[in-house]
PDB file of C-alpha atoms in Angstrom:
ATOM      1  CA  UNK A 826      -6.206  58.092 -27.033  1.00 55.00           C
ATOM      2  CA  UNK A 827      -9.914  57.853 -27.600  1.00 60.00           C
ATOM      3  CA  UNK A 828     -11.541  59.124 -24.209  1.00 71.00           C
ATOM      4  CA  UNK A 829     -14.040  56.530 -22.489  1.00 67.00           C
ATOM      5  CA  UNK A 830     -16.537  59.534 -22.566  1.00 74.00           C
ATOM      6  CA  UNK A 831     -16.680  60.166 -26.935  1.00 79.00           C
ATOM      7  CA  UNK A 832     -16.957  55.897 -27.369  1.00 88.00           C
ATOM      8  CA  UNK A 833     -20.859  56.059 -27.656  1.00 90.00           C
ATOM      9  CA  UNK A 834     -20.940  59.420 -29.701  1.00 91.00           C
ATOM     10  CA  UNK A 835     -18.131  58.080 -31.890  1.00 94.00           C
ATOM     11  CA  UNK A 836     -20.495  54.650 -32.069  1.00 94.00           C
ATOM     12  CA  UNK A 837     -23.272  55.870 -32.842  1.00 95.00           C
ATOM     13  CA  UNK A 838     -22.117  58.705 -34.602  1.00 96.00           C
ATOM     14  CA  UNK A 839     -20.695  55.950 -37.351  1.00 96.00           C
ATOM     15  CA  UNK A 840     -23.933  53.642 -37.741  1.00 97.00           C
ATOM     16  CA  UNK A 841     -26.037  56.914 -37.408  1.00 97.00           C
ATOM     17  CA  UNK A 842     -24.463  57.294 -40.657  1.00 98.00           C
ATOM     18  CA  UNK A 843     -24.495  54.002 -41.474  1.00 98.00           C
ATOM     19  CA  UNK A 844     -28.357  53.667 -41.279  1.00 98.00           C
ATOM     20  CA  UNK A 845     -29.396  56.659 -43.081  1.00 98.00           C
ATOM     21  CA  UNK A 846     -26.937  55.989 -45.847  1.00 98.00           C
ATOM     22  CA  UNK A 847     -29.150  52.393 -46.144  1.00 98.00           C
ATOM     23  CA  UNK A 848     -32.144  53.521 -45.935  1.00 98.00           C
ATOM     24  CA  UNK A 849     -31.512  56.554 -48.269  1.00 97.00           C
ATOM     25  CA  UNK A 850     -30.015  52.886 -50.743  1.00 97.00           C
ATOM     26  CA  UNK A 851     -32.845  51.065 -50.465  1.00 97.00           C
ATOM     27  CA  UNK A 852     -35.182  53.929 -51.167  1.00 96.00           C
ATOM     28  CA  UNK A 853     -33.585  54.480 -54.504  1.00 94.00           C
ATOM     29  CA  UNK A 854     -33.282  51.132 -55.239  1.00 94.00           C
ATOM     30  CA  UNK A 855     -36.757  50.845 -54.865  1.00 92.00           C
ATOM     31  CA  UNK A 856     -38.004  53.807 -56.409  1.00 90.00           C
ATOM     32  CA  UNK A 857     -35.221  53.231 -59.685  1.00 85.00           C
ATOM     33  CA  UNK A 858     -36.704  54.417 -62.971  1.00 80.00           C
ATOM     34  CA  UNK A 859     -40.198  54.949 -62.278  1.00 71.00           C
ATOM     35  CA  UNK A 860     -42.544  56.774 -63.673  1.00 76.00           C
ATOM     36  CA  UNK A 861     -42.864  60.220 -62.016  1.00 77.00           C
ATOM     37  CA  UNK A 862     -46.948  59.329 -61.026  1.00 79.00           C
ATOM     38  CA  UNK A 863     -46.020  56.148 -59.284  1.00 85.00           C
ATOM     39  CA  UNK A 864     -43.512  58.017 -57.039  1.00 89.00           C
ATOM     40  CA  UNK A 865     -46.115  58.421 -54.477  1.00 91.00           C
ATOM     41  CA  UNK A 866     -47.611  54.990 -54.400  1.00 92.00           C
ATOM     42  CA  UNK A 867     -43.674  53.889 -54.118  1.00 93.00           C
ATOM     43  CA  UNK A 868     -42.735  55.649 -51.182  1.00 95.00           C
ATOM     44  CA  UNK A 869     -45.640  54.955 -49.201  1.00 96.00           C
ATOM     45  CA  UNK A 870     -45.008  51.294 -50.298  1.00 96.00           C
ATOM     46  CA  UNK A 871     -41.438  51.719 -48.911  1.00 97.00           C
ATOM     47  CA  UNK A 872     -42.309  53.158 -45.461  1.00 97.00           C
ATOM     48  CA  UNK A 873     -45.012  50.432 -45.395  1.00 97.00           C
ATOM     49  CA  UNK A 874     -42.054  48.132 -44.503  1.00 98.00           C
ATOM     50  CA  UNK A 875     -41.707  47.206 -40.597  1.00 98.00           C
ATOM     51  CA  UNK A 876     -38.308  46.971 -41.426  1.00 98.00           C
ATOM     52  CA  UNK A 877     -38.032  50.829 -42.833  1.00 98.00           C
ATOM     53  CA  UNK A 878     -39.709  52.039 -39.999  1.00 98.00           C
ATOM     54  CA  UNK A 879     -37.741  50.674 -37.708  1.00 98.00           C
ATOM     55  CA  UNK A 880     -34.311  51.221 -38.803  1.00 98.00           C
ATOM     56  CA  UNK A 881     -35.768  55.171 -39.893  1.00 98.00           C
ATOM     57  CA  UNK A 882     -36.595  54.995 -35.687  1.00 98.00           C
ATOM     58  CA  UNK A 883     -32.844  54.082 -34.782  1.00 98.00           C
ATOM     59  CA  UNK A 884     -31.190  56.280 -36.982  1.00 98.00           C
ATOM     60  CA  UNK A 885     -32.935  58.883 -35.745  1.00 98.00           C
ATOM     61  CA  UNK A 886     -32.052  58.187 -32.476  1.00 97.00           C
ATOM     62  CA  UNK A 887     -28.916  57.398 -32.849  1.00 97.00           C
ATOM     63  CA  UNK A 888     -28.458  61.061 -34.600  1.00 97.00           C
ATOM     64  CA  UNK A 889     -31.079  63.490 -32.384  1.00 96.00           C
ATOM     65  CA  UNK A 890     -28.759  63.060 -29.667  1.00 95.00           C
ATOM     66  CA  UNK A 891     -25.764  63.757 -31.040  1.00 95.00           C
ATOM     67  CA  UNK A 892     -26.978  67.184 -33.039  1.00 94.00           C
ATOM     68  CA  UNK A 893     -29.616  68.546 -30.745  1.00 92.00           C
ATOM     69  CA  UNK A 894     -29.403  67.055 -27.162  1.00 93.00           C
ATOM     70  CA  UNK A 895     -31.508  69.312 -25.285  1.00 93.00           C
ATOM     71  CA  UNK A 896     -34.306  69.160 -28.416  1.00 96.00           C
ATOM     72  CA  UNK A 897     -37.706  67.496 -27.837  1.00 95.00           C
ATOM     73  CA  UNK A 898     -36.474  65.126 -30.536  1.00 96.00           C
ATOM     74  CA  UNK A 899     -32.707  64.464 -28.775  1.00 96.00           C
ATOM     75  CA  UNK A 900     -34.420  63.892 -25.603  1.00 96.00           C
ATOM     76  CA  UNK A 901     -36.838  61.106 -27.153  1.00 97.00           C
ATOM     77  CA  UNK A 902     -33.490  59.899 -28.610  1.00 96.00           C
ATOM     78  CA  UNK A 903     -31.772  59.291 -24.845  1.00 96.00           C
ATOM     79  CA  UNK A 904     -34.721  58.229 -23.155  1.00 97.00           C
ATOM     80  CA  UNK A 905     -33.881  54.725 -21.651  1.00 97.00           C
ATOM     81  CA  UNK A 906     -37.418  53.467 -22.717  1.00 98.00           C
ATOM     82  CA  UNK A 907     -37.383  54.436 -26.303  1.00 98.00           C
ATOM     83  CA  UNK A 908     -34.237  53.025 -26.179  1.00 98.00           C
ATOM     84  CA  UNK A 909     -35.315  49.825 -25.125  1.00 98.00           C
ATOM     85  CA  UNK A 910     -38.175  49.491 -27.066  1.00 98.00           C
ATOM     86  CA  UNK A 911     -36.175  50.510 -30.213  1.00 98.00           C
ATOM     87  CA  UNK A 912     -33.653  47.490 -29.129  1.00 98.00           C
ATOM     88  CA  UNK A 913     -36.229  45.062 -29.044  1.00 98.00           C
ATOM     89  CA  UNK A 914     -37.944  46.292 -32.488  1.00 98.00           C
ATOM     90  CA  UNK A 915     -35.179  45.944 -34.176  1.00 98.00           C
ATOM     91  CA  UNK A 916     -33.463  42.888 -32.673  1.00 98.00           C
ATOM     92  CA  UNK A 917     -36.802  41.411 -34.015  1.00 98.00           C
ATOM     93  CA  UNK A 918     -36.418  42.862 -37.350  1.00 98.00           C
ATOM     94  CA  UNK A 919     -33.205  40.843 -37.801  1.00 97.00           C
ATOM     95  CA  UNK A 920     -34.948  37.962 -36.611  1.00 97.00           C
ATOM     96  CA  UNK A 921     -37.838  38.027 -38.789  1.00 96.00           C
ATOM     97  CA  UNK A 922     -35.504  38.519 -41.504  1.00 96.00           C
ATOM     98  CA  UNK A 923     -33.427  35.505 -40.916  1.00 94.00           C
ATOM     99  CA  UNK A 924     -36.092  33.162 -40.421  1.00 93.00           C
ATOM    100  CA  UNK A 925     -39.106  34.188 -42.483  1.00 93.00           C
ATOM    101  CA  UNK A 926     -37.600  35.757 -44.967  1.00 93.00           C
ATOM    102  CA  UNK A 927     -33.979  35.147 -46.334  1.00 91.00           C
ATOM    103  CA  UNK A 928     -34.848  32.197 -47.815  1.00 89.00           C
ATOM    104  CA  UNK A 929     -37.320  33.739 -50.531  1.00 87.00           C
ATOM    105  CA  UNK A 930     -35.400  36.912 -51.205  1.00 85.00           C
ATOM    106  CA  UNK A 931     -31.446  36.635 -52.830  1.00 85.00           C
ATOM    107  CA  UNK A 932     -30.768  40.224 -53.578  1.00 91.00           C
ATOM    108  CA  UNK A 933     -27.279  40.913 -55.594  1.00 94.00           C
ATOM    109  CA  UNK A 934     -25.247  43.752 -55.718  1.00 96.00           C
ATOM    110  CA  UNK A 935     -26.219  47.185 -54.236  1.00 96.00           C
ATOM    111  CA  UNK A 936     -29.450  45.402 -53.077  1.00 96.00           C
ATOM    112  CA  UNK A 937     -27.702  42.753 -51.408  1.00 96.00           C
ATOM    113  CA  UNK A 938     -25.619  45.628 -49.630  1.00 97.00           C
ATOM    114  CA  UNK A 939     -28.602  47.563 -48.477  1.00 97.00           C
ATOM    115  CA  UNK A 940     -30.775  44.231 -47.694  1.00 96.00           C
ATOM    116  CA  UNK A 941     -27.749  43.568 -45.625  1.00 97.00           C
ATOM    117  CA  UNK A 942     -27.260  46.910 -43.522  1.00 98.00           C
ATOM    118  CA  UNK A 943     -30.837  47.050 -42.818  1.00 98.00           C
ATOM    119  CA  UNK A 944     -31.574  43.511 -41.660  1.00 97.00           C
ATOM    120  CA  UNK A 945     -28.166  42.817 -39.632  1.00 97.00           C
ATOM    121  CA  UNK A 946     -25.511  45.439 -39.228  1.00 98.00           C
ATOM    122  CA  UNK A 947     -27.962  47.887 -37.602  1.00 98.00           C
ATOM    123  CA  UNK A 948     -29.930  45.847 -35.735  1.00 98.00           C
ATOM    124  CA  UNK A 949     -26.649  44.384 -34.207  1.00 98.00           C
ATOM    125  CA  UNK A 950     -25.061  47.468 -33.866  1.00 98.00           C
ATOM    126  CA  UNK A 951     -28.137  48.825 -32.108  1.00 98.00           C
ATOM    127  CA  UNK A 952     -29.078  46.179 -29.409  1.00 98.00           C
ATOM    128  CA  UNK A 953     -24.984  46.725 -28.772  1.00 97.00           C
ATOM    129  CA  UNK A 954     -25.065  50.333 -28.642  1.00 97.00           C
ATOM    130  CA  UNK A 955     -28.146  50.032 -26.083  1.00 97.00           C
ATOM    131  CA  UNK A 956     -26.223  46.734 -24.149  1.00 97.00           C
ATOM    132  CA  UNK A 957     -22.923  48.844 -23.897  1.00 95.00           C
ATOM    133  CA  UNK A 958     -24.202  52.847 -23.707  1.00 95.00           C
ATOM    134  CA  UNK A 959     -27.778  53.032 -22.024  1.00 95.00           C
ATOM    135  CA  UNK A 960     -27.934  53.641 -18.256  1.00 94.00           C
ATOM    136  CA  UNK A 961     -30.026  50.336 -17.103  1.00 96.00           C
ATOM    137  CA  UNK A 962     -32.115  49.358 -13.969  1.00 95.00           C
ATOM    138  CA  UNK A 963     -34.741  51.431 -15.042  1.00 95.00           C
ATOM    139  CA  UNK A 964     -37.639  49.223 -16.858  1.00 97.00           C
ATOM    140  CA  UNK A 965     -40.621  47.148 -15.562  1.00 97.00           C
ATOM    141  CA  UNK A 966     -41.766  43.998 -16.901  1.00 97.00           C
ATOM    142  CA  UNK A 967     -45.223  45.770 -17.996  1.00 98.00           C
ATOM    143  CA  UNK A 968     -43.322  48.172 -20.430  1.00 98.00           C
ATOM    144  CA  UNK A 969     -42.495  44.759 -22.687  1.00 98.00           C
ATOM    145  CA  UNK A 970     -46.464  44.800 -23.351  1.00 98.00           C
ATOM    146  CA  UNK A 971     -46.363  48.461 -23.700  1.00 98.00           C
ATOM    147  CA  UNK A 972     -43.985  48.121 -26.669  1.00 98.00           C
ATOM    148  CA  UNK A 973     -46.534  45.965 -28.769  1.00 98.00           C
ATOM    149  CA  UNK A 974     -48.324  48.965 -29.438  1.00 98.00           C
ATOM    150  CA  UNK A 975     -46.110  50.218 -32.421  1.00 98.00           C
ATOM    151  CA  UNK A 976     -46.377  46.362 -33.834  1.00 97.00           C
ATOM    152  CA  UNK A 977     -50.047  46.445 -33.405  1.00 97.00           C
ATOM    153  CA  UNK A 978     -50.670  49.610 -34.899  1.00 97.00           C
ATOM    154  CA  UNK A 979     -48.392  47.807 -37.961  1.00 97.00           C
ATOM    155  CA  UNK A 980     -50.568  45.152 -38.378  1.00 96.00           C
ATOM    156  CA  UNK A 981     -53.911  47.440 -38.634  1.00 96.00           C
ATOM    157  CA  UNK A 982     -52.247  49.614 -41.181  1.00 97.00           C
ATOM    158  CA  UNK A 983     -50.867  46.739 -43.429  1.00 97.00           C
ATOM    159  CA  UNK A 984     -54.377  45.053 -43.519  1.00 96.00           C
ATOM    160  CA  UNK A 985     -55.786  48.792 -44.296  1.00 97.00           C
ATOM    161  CA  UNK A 986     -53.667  49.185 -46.667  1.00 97.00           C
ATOM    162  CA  UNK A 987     -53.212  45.822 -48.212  1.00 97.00           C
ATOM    163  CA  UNK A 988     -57.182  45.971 -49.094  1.00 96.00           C
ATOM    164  CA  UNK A 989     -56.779  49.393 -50.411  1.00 96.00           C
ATOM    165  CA  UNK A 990     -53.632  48.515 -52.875  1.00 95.00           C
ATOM    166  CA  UNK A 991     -53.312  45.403 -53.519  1.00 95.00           C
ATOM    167  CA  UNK A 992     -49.498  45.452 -52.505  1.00 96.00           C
ATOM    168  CA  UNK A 993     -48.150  43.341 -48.967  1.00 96.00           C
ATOM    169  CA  UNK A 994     -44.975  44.490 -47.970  1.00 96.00           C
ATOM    170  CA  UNK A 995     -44.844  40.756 -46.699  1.00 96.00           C
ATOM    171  CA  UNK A 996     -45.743  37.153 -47.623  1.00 95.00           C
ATOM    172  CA  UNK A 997     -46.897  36.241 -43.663  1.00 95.00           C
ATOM    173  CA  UNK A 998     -49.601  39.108 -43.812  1.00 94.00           C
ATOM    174  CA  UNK A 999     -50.757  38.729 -47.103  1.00 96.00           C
ATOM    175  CA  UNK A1000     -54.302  38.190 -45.850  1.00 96.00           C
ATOM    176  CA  UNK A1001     -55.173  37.992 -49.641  1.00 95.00           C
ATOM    177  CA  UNK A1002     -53.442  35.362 -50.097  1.00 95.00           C
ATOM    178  CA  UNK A1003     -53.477  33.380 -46.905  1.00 96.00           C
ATOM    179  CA  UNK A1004     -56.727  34.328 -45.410  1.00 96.00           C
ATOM    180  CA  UNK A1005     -57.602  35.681 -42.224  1.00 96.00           C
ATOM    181  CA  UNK A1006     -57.528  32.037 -40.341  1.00 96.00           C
ATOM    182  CA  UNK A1007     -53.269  32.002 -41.242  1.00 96.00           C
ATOM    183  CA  UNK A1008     -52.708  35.425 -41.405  1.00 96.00           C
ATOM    184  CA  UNK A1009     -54.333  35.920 -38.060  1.00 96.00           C
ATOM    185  CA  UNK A1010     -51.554  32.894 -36.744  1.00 96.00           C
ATOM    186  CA  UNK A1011     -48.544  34.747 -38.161  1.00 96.00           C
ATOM    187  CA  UNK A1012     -49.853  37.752 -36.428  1.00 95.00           C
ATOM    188  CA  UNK A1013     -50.016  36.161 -33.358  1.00 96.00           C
ATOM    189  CA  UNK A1014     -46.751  34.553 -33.827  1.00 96.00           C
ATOM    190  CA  UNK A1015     -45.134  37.496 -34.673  1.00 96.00           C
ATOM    191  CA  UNK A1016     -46.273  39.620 -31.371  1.00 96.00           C
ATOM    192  CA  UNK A1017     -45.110  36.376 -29.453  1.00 97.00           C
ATOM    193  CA  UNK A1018     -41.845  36.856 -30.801  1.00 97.00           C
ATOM    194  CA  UNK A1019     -42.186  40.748 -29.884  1.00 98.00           C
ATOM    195  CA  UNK A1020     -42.863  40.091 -26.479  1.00 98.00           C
ATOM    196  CA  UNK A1021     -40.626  37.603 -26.232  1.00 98.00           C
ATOM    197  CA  UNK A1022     -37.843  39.235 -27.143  1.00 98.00           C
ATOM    198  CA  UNK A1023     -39.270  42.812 -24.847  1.00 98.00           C
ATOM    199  CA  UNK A1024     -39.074  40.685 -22.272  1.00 98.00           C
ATOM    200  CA  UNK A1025     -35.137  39.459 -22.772  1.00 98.00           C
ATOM    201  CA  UNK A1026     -34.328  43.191 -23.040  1.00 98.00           C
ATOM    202  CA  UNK A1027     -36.560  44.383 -19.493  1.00 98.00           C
ATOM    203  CA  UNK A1028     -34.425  40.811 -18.166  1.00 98.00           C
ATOM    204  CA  UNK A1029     -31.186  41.877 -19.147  1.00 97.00           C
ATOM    205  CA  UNK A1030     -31.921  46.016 -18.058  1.00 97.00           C
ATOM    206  CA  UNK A1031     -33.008  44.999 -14.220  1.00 96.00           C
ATOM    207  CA  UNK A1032     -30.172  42.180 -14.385  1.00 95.00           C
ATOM    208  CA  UNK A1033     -27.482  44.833 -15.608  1.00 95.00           C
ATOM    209  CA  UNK A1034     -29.076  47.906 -13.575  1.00 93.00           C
ATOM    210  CA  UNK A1035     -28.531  45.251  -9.941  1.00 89.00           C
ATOM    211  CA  UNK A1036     -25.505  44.260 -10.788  1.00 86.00           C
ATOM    212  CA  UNK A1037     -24.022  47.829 -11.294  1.00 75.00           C
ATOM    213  CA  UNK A1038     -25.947  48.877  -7.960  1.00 72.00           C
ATOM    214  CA  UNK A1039     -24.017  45.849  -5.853  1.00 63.00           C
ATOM    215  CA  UNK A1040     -20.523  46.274  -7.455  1.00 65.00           C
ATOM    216  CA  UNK A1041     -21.105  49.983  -6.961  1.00 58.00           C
ATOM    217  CA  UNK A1042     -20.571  51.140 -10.133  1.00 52.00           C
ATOM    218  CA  UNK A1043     -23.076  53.487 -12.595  1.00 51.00           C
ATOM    219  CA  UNK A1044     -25.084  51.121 -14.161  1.00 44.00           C
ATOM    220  CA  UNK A1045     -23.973  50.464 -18.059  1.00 43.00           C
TER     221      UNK A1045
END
């Protein structure tokens, strides 16, 4: 019988494997049979994509812990915060996806499996491993600000590189296309949604972490 203990290493040992396996797909698809000279203009294209980044993010947390625990990179893996913050990146991710963006994309076949991975299996399988596996009652409402940082720092490459390319990883920051006027109200949208959803995840960590304290159990 499985031990209570080796259910969150057997978890996220599977979609540790899982998420590099998709991202490792979609990199291939992506790169297919180019040209050896636009390799490099392809794969920074391809970690251009919010999406890439993030999922890269979990599976790396989701694996640094499991190999190396007492690294620098396994602790950054267990920290509560980073484990929060990846939560709520991703959660988004899948959002963003399903609203913005699944209605202008209809990938088939491998693509359709990779598009699939990245945009819902692992961000559902990550906002459960952090639900189910990470200790809670130990965020403040200020770190759900703290968190835009990685989106904001997004944003300011995307323009920078946008300009410098030519090539949008996404329609709703095209500022090419849309101007600055729209472009600047999907931006603003977008880290409204962030927050949004940073603040459902520091809700549901003090909300978890009290209830464990009164029933006297370890928090979840």
């Amino acid at each position: 019988m499985l031990r209570a203990r080796d259910r969150p290493r057997l978890w996220q040992g599977a979609f540790a494997v899982v998420g590099w396996a998709a991202l490792g797909l979609q990199y291939l698809l992506m790169i297919g049979p180019a040209e050896v000279e636009a390799m490099p203009s392809l794969t920074v294209n391809f970690f251009s994509y919010f999406t890439i980044l993030t999922n890269l993010l979990a599976a790396l947390a989701l694996t640094a812990p499991l190999v190396r625990a007492d690294s620098r990179l396994g602790r950054w893996g267990a920290n509560v915060h980073v484990r929060a913050a990846l939560a709520m990146y991703i959660a988004v991710v899948g959002l963003t996806y399903h609203l913005l963006l699944a209605h202008v994309w209809a990938p088939q076949g491998l693509a359709w499996l990779a598009n699939s991975l990245l945009h819902y299996v692992m961000p559902a399988a990550f906002v459960l491993d952090w639900l189910m596996f990470t200790p809670k009652g130990h965020l403040r409402w200020i770190d759900a600000v703290r968190w835009l940082a990685f989106p904001l720092i997004y944003v300011m490459w995307t323009v920078l590189h946008g300009f410098t390319s030519g090539w949008w990883p996404y329609w709703f920051v095209n500022v090419e296309q849309l101007g600055w006027g729209r472009t600047g109200f999907w931006a603003a949208a977008m880290l409204g949604l962030f927050l949004a959803v940073g603040l459902a995840v520091v809700g549901l960590d003090r909300l978890m972490g009290r209830a464990g304290r009164d029933t006297g159990a370890r928090p979840a």
